[in-house]
């Protein structure tokens, strides 16, 4: 449970610092955030990444979504603007609007890529967070510290991929079966995909990857030259969502 007084204190401190340092909400960086970013971009042993072969994902399959949302206590709220999503399937044209044209392969148009946080190497969400509630680890995972989140939603505004969700209400009543091994969140806290860092820590693959019977999702270390993901990326034309923004997304797509 988040200590409300602590969050209010952080909120006051964060907003006041933000107002001083940031002349407007944009992509300017506070000195402290800059330090956090530079510390966490030092060379590391791993750089985790995800790859999806869109052609292997059958229409209607939701195994990855159910696995992820089940294990992470993601509430099921079916009201527009209130939904919480760590991973979702969207029409190809929504995920890759600039990749489609009127003459595109019809089968391409019917595909539904799964989208999630891209664990960007240059994450704008991290830069705008006034309390460092979101931060990037050396292995590339962009994390949330739920206890530091003050619900300002600057990160939601900054993320160009819509990868973050806000708990506008207490999510607990909307969780079918609570997994006691993963924290539930509270009203006023932002959440998103964490690349299953809690599973990686004990040697398990991400839940969505483990749940996919069609082997459409591949996860691995880009710095390991012979890893499966590295080999696929070396031998195939892969693409990413909105690479022109310079965010360096680390979820790749083929198919
Ligand atoms: S996809 Fe969005 S939330 Fe995830 S790291 Fe990139 S900017 Fe941040
Ligand atoms: S990597 Fe983990 S947290 Fe991210 S979408 Fe897959 S199952 Fe969910």
Short mmCIF file of N, CA, C and O in Angstrom, two decimals, residues 123-224:
data_model
loop_
_atom_site.label_atom_id
_atom_site.label_comp_id
_atom_site.label_asym_id
_atom_site.label_seq_id
_atom_site.Cartn_x
_atom_site.Cartn_y
_atom_site.Cartn_z
N UNK A 123 14.10 6.77 -23.44
CA UNK A 123 12.68 6.84 -23.08
C UNK A 123 12.22 8.23 -22.61
O UNK A 123 12.64 8.70 -21.55
N UNK A 124 11.36 8.89 -23.37
CA UNK A 124 10.87 10.20 -22.93
C UNK A 124 10.09 10.14 -21.63
O UNK A 124 10.08 11.11 -20.87
N UNK A 125 9.48 8.99 -21.34
CA UNK A 125 8.73 8.86 -20.08
C UNK A 125 9.65 9.05 -18.89
O UNK A 125 9.27 9.65 -17.88
N UNK A 126 10.85 8.53 -18.97
CA UNK A 126 11.81 8.63 -17.86
C UNK A 126 12.26 10.08 -17.70
O UNK A 126 12.37 10.60 -16.59
N UNK A 127 12.45 10.75 -18.82
CA UNK A 127 12.97 12.12 -18.74
C UNK A 127 11.99 13.07 -18.07
O UNK A 127 12.39 14.01 -17.39
N UNK A 128 10.69 12.85 -18.26
CA UNK A 128 9.73 13.83 -17.73
C UNK A 128 9.26 13.51 -16.32
O UNK A 128 8.60 14.34 -15.69
N UNK A 129 9.57 12.34 -15.80
CA UNK A 129 9.06 11.97 -14.47
C UNK A 129 9.74 12.81 -13.38
O UNK A 129 10.95 12.74 -13.21
N UNK A 130 8.97 13.60 -12.63
CA UNK A 130 9.58 14.49 -11.63
C UNK A 130 10.06 13.78 -10.38
O UNK A 130 10.77 14.38 -9.56
N UNK A 131 9.68 12.52 -10.17
CA UNK A 131 10.07 11.84 -8.92
C UNK A 131 10.94 10.61 -9.17
O UNK A 131 11.20 9.85 -8.23
N UNK A 132 11.35 10.38 -10.41
CA UNK A 132 12.12 9.17 -10.76
C UNK A 132 11.35 7.90 -10.41
O UNK A 132 11.94 6.87 -10.10
N UNK A 133 10.03 8.00 -10.47
CA UNK A 133 9.21 6.79 -10.26
C UNK A 133 9.37 5.84 -11.44
O UNK A 133 9.14 4.65 -11.30
N UNK A 134 9.74 6.37 -12.58
CA UNK A 134 10.05 5.51 -13.72
C UNK A 134 11.51 5.75 -14.09
O UNK A 134 11.99 6.88 -14.08
N UNK A 135 12.21 4.65 -14.34
CA UNK A 135 13.66 4.74 -14.55
C UNK A 135 14.10 3.58 -15.42
O UNK A 135 13.40 2.57 -15.56
N UNK A 136 15.27 3.74 -16.03
CA UNK A 136 15.79 2.69 -16.93
C UNK A 136 16.94 1.96 -16.26
O UNK A 136 17.87 2.59 -15.76
N UNK A 137 16.86 0.64 -16.27
CA UNK A 137 17.94 -0.15 -15.69
C UNK A 137 19.07 -0.36 -16.71
O UNK A 137 18.89 -0.14 -17.90
N UNK A 138 20.20 -0.84 -16.21
CA UNK A 138 21.34 -1.06 -17.10
C UNK A 138 21.03 -2.09 -18.17
O UNK A 138 21.61 -2.06 -19.25
N UNK A 139 20.13 -3.02 -17.88
CA UNK A 139 19.80 -4.04 -18.88
C UNK A 139 18.69 -3.59 -19.83
O UNK A 139 18.18 -4.38 -20.61
N UNK A 140 18.33 -2.29 -19.76
CA UNK A 140 17.39 -1.72 -20.72
C UNK A 140 15.94 -1.73 -20.28
O UNK A 140 15.10 -1.09 -20.93
N UNK A 141 15.61 -2.41 -19.20
CA UNK A 141 14.21 -2.46 -18.78
C UNK A 141 13.81 -1.12 -18.17
O UNK A 141 14.49 -0.61 -17.28
N UNK A 142 12.71 -0.56 -18.66
CA UNK A 142 12.17 0.67 -18.11
C UNK A 142 11.17 0.27 -17.03
O UNK A 142 10.17 -0.38 -17.30
N UNK A 143 11.49 0.64 -15.80
CA UNK A 143 10.76 0.16 -14.62
C UNK A 143 9.84 1.23 -14.04
O UNK A 143 10.01 2.42 -14.29
N UNK A 144 8.92 0.77 -13.22
CA UNK A 144 8.08 1.66 -12.41
C UNK A 144 8.34 1.36 -10.93
O UNK A 144 8.38 0.19 -10.53
N UNK A 145 8.50 2.40 -10.14
CA UNK A 145 8.45 2.26 -8.68
C UNK A 145 7.09 2.83 -8.27
O UNK A 145 6.92 4.04 -8.21
N UNK A 146 6.16 1.93 -8.03
CA UNK A 146 4.77 2.36 -7.77
C UNK A 146 4.69 3.28 -6.55
O UNK A 146 3.82 4.14 -6.47
N UNK A 147 5.58 3.09 -5.60
CA UNK A 147 5.53 3.88 -4.37
C UNK A 147 5.97 5.32 -4.59
O UNK A 147 5.61 6.21 -3.83
N UNK A 148 6.72 5.55 -5.64
CA UNK A 148 7.17 6.92 -5.91
C UNK A 148 6.23 7.66 -6.86
O UNK A 148 6.35 8.87 -7.04
N UNK A 149 5.32 6.92 -7.51
CA UNK A 149 4.44 7.55 -8.52
C UNK A 149 3.44 8.46 -7.83
O UNK A 149 2.75 8.06 -6.89
N UNK A 150 3.36 9.71 -8.31
CA UNK A 150 2.43 10.69 -7.72
C UNK A 150 1.22 10.91 -8.62
O UNK A 150 0.40 11.78 -8.36
N UNK A 151 1.14 10.16 -9.71
CA UNK A 151 -0.04 10.24 -10.57
C UNK A 151 -0.13 11.50 -11.40
O UNK A 151 -1.21 11.88 -11.84
N UNK A 152 1.00 12.15 -11.67
CA UNK A 152 0.95 13.41 -12.44
C UNK A 152 0.67 13.16 -13.92
O UNK A 152 0.25 14.04 -14.64
N UNK A 153 0.94 11.95 -14.38
CA UNK A 153 0.67 11.50 -15.76
C UNK A 153 1.55 12.19 -16.81
O UNK A 153 1.23 12.17 -17.99
N UNK A 154 2.64 12.81 -16.40
CA UNK A 154 3.57 13.36 -17.40
C UNK A 154 4.11 12.23 -18.28
O UNK A 154 4.32 12.41 -19.48
N UNK A 155 4.36 11.08 -17.68
CA UNK A 155 4.91 9.95 -18.45
C UNK A 155 3.92 9.47 -19.50
O UNK A 155 4.32 9.10 -20.61
N UNK A 156 2.64 9.50 -19.17
CA UNK A 156 1.62 9.07 -20.13
C UNK A 156 1.61 10.04 -21.32
O UNK A 156 1.52 9.63 -22.47
N UNK A 157 1.71 11.33 -21.00
CA UNK A 157 1.73 12.33 -22.07
C UNK A 157 2.98 12.19 -22.93
O UNK A 157 2.96 12.41 -24.14
N UNK A 158 4.09 11.81 -22.30
CA UNK A 158 5.37 11.77 -23.03
C UNK A 158 5.52 10.51 -23.88
O UNK A 158 6.22 10.54 -24.90
N UNK A 159 4.92 9.40 -23.47
CA UNK A 159 5.10 8.15 -24.22
C UNK A 159 4.36 8.22 -25.55
O UNK A 159 3.14 8.36 -25.58
N UNK A 160 5.08 8.10 -26.65
CA UNK A 160 4.42 8.19 -27.96
C UNK A 160 3.71 6.91 -28.38
O UNK A 160 3.15 6.84 -29.47
N UNK A 161 3.76 5.89 -27.54
CA UNK A 161 3.20 4.57 -27.89
C UNK A 161 1.95 4.21 -27.10
O UNK A 161 1.43 3.10 -27.27
N UNK A 162 1.50 5.07 -26.23
CA UNK A 162 0.32 4.74 -25.42
C UNK A 162 0.52 3.51 -24.58
O UNK A 162 -0.41 2.73 -24.35
N UNK A 163 1.76 3.32 -24.08
CA UNK A 163 2.08 2.07 -23.40
C UNK A 163 1.73 2.09 -21.91
O UNK A 163 1.86 1.06 -21.25
N UNK A 164 1.31 3.24 -21.41
CA UNK A 164 1.09 3.36 -19.97
C UNK A 164 -0.39 3.52 -19.65
O UNK A 164 -1.12 4.13 -20.43
N UNK A 165 -0.78 3.02 -18.49
CA UNK A 165 -2.17 3.14 -18.05
C UNK A 165 -2.21 3.77 -16.66
O UNK A 165 -1.34 3.52 -15.83
N UNK A 166 -3.27 4.55 -16.44
CA UNK A 166 -3.45 5.21 -15.15
C UNK A 166 -4.58 4.54 -14.38
O UNK A 166 -5.64 4.26 -14.94
N UNK A 167 -4.35 4.27 -13.12
CA UNK A 167 -5.42 3.75 -12.25
C UNK A 167 -6.25 4.93 -11.75
O UNK A 167 -5.89 5.57 -10.76
N UNK A 168 -7.35 5.17 -12.44
CA UNK A 168 -8.22 6.26 -12.01
C UNK A 168 -9.09 5.84 -10.83
O UNK A 168 -9.80 6.66 -10.26
N UNK A 169 -9.07 4.56 -10.50
CA UNK A 169 -9.84 4.06 -9.35
C UNK A 169 -9.05 2.93 -8.70
O UNK A 169 -8.06 2.46 -9.28
N UNK A 170 -9.50 2.49 -7.56
CA UNK A 170 -8.86 1.36 -6.89
C UNK A 170 -9.00 0.12 -7.78
O UNK A 170 -10.13 -0.32 -8.05
N UNK A 171 -7.90 -0.45 -8.24
CA UNK A 171 -8.01 -1.56 -9.20
C UNK A 171 -8.38 -2.90 -8.56
O UNK A 171 -8.83 -3.81 -9.26
N UNK A 172 -8.20 -3.05 -7.27
CA UNK A 172 -8.32 -4.38 -6.65
C UNK A 172 -9.68 -5.05 -6.89
O UNK A 172 -9.71 -6.25 -7.18
N UNK A 173 -10.81 -4.34 -6.81
CA UNK A 173 -12.08 -5.04 -7.06
C UNK A 173 -12.23 -5.57 -8.49
O UNK A 173 -13.11 -6.38 -8.76
N UNK A 174 -11.37 -5.13 -9.38
CA UNK A 174 -11.49 -5.53 -10.79
C UNK A 174 -10.48 -6.61 -11.18
O UNK A 174 -10.32 -6.91 -12.35
N UNK A 175 -9.80 -7.16 -10.18
CA UNK A 175 -8.85 -8.24 -10.45
C UNK A 175 -9.54 -9.56 -10.14
O UNK A 175 -10.02 -9.78 -9.02
N UNK A 176 -9.61 -10.42 -11.16
CA UNK A 176 -10.35 -11.67 -10.99
C UNK A 176 -9.80 -12.51 -9.85
O UNK A 176 -10.51 -12.88 -8.92
N UNK A 177 -8.52 -12.83 -9.92
CA UNK A 177 -7.89 -13.68 -8.90
C UNK A 177 -6.51 -13.08 -8.62
O UNK A 177 -5.65 -13.06 -9.51
N UNK A 178 -6.32 -12.58 -7.42
CA UNK A 178 -5.08 -11.85 -7.11
C UNK A 178 -3.91 -12.81 -6.95
O UNK A 178 -3.98 -13.79 -6.22
N UNK A 179 -2.83 -12.51 -7.69
CA UNK A 179 -1.58 -13.25 -7.54
C UNK A 179 -0.84 -12.66 -6.34
O UNK A 179 -0.37 -11.51 -6.40
N UNK A 180 -0.71 -13.41 -5.24
CA UNK A 180 -0.10 -12.84 -4.04
C UNK A 180 1.39 -12.55 -4.20
O UNK A 180 1.97 -11.84 -3.37
N UNK A 181 2.00 -13.06 -5.26
CA UNK A 181 3.45 -12.87 -5.45
C UNK A 181 3.78 -11.60 -6.23
O UNK A 181 4.96 -11.34 -6.51
N UNK A 182 2.75 -10.84 -6.64
CA UNK A 182 3.02 -9.60 -7.37
C UNK A 182 2.18 -8.50 -6.75
O UNK A 182 1.02 -8.72 -6.40
N UNK A 183 2.77 -7.28 -6.61
CA UNK A 183 2.01 -6.22 -5.92
C UNK A 183 0.79 -5.76 -6.73
O UNK A 183 0.83 -5.72 -7.96
N UNK A 184 -0.27 -5.41 -6.00
CA UNK A 184 -1.38 -4.72 -6.65
C UNK A 184 -1.08 -3.22 -6.56
O UNK A 184 -0.29 -2.79 -5.72
N UNK A 185 -1.69 -2.46 -7.44
CA UNK A 185 -1.45 -1.04 -7.43
C UNK A 185 -2.61 -0.32 -6.74
O UNK A 185 -3.58 -0.96 -6.35
N UNK A 186 -2.51 0.98 -6.61
CA UNK A 186 -3.56 1.75 -5.96
C UNK A 186 -4.06 2.84 -6.90
O UNK A 186 -3.43 3.13 -7.93
N UNK A 187 -5.15 3.44 -6.51
CA UNK A 187 -5.70 4.57 -7.26
C UNK A 187 -4.63 5.67 -7.38
O UNK A 187 -3.92 5.96 -6.41
N UNK A 188 -4.50 6.26 -8.56
CA UNK A 188 -3.56 7.37 -8.74
C UNK A 188 -2.16 6.95 -9.13
O UNK A 188 -1.25 7.76 -9.11
N UNK A 189 -1.99 5.66 -9.48
CA UNK A 189 -0.67 5.15 -9.83
C UNK A 189 -0.67 4.68 -11.29
O UNK A 189 -1.63 4.09 -11.76
N UNK A 190 0.42 4.96 -11.98
CA UNK A 190 0.57 4.55 -13.39
C UNK A 190 1.25 3.19 -13.43
O UNK A 190 2.10 2.87 -12.59
N UNK A 191 0.89 2.37 -14.43
CA UNK A 191 1.54 1.07 -14.58
C UNK A 191 1.73 0.72 -16.06
O UNK A 191 1.11 1.33 -16.94
N UNK A 192 2.56 -0.30 -16.29
CA UNK A 192 2.88 -0.73 -17.65
C UNK A 192 3.67 -2.03 -17.61
O UNK A 192 4.08 -2.47 -16.53
N UNK A 193 3.94 -2.59 -18.78
CA UNK A 193 4.77 -3.79 -18.93
C UNK A 193 6.15 -3.58 -18.30
O UNK A 193 6.77 -2.53 -18.47
N UNK A 194 6.62 -4.59 -17.60
CA UNK A 194 7.96 -4.51 -16.98
C UNK A 194 8.92 -5.55 -17.57
O UNK A 194 9.93 -5.87 -16.94
N UNK A 195 8.59 -6.08 -18.76
CA UNK A 195 9.39 -7.15 -19.38
C UNK A 195 9.54 -8.34 -18.42
O UNK A 195 10.49 -9.10 -18.51
N UNK A 196 8.59 -8.45 -17.50
CA UNK A 196 8.60 -9.57 -16.53
C UNK A 196 9.94 -9.64 -15.79
O UNK A 196 10.52 -10.72 -15.65
N UNK A 197 10.38 -8.51 -15.30
CA UNK A 197 11.68 -8.50 -14.62
C UNK A 197 11.70 -9.45 -13.43
O UNK A 197 12.74 -10.01 -13.09
N UNK A 198 10.53 -9.65 -12.79
CA UNK A 198 10.49 -10.55 -11.63
C UNK A 198 10.69 -12.00 -12.06
O UNK A 198 11.20 -12.81 -11.28
N UNK A 199 10.31 -12.35 -13.27
CA UNK A 199 10.54 -13.70 -13.78
C UNK A 199 11.98 -13.84 -14.30
O UNK A 199 12.63 -14.86 -14.08
N UNK A 200 12.48 -12.82 -14.98
CA UNK A 200 13.87 -12.87 -15.45
C UNK A 200 14.82 -13.06 -14.28
O UNK A 200 15.83 -13.77 -14.39
N UNK A 201 14.48 -12.46 -13.13
CA UNK A 201 15.35 -12.54 -11.96
C UNK A 201 15.52 -13.97 -11.46
O UNK A 201 16.50 -14.27 -10.78
N UNK A 202 14.55 -14.84 -11.78
CA UNK A 202 14.68 -16.23 -11.34
C UNK A 202 14.86 -17.17 -12.54
O UNK A 202 14.58 -18.37 -12.47
N UNK A 203 15.28 -16.60 -13.66
CA UNK A 203 15.64 -17.43 -14.81
C UNK A 203 14.48 -17.87 -15.69
O UNK A 203 14.63 -18.77 -16.51
N UNK A 204 13.32 -17.23 -15.53
CA UNK A 204 12.16 -17.59 -16.35
C UNK A 204 11.96 -16.58 -17.48
O UNK A 204 12.27 -15.40 -17.33
N UNK A 205 11.41 -17.03 -18.60
CA UNK A 205 11.10 -16.07 -19.68
C UNK A 205 9.87 -15.25 -19.33
O UNK A 205 9.10 -15.63 -18.43
N UNK A 206 9.64 -14.14 -20.02
CA UNK A 206 8.41 -13.38 -19.77
C UNK A 206 7.17 -14.26 -19.93
O UNK A 206 7.15 -15.19 -20.74
N UNK A 207 6.14 -13.93 -19.16
CA UNK A 207 4.92 -14.75 -19.17
C UNK A 207 4.27 -14.80 -20.54
O UNK A 207 3.75 -15.85 -20.95
N UNK A 208 4.30 -13.70 -21.28
CA UNK A 208 3.66 -13.69 -22.60
C UNK A 208 4.39 -14.63 -23.54
O UNK A 208 3.76 -15.34 -24.35
N UNK A 209 5.70 -14.67 -23.44
CA UNK A 209 6.52 -15.54 -24.30
C UNK A 209 6.24 -17.00 -23.94
O UNK A 209 6.02 -17.85 -24.83
N UNK A 210 6.20 -17.29 -22.65
CA UNK A 210 5.96 -18.67 -22.21
C UNK A 210 4.57 -19.15 -22.60
O UNK A 210 4.36 -20.33 -22.88
N UNK A 211 3.61 -18.22 -22.64
CA UNK A 211 2.22 -18.62 -22.92
C UNK A 211 1.94 -18.79 -24.40
O UNK A 211 0.92 -19.41 -24.77
N UNK A 212 2.78 -18.27 -25.27
CA UNK A 212 2.50 -18.29 -26.71
C UNK A 212 2.79 -19.67 -27.31
O UNK A 212 3.95 -20.06 -27.44
N UNK A 213 1.72 -20.38 -27.69
CA UNK A 213 1.87 -21.73 -28.26
C UNK A 213 2.38 -21.68 -29.69
O UNK A 213 2.77 -22.69 -30.26
N UNK A 214 2.32 -20.51 -30.31
CA UNK A 214 2.66 -20.38 -31.72
C UNK A 214 4.08 -19.86 -31.93
O UNK A 214 4.47 -19.60 -33.06
N UNK A 215 4.80 -19.68 -30.84
CA UNK A 215 6.19 -19.20 -30.90
C UNK A 215 6.29 -17.88 -31.66
O UNK A 215 7.25 -17.64 -32.41
N UNK A 216 5.29 -17.04 -31.48
CA UNK A 216 5.31 -15.74 -32.17
C UNK A 216 6.15 -14.72 -31.42
O UNK A 216 6.53 -13.70 -31.99
N UNK A 217 6.43 -14.99 -30.14
CA UNK A 217 7.21 -14.03 -29.34
C UNK A 217 8.55 -14.64 -28.96
O UNK A 217 8.61 -15.76 -28.44
N UNK A 218 9.60 -13.88 -29.23
CA UNK A 218 10.96 -14.30 -28.89
C UNK A 218 11.54 -13.22 -27.98
O UNK A 218 11.43 -12.03 -28.27
N UNK A 219 12.17 -13.65 -26.90
CA UNK A 219 12.75 -12.68 -25.97
C UNK A 219 14.20 -13.07 -25.72
O UNK A 219 14.53 -14.26 -25.65
N UNK A 220 15.08 -12.09 -25.59
CA UNK A 220 16.46 -12.46 -25.31
C UNK A 220 17.36 -11.26 -25.16
O UNK A 220 16.93 -10.11 -25.14
N UNK A 221 18.64 -11.57 -25.09
CA UNK A 221 19.68 -10.59 -24.84
C UNK A 221 20.35 -10.19 -26.16
O UNK A 221 20.96 -11.02 -26.82
N UNK A 222 20.23 -8.92 -26.51
CA UNK A 222 20.83 -8.46 -27.77
C UNK A 222 22.35 -8.42 -27.71
O UNK A 222 23.02 -8.38 -28.75
N UNK A 223 22.90 -8.41 -26.51
CA UNK A 223 24.36 -8.35 -26.40
C UNK A 223 25.00 -9.73 -26.43
O UNK A 223 26.23 -9.85 -26.44
N UNK A 224 24.18 -10.77 -26.42
CA UNK A 224 24.71 -12.12 -26.57
C UNK A 224 24.66 -12.45 -28.06
O UNK A 224 23.58 -12.64 -28.63
#
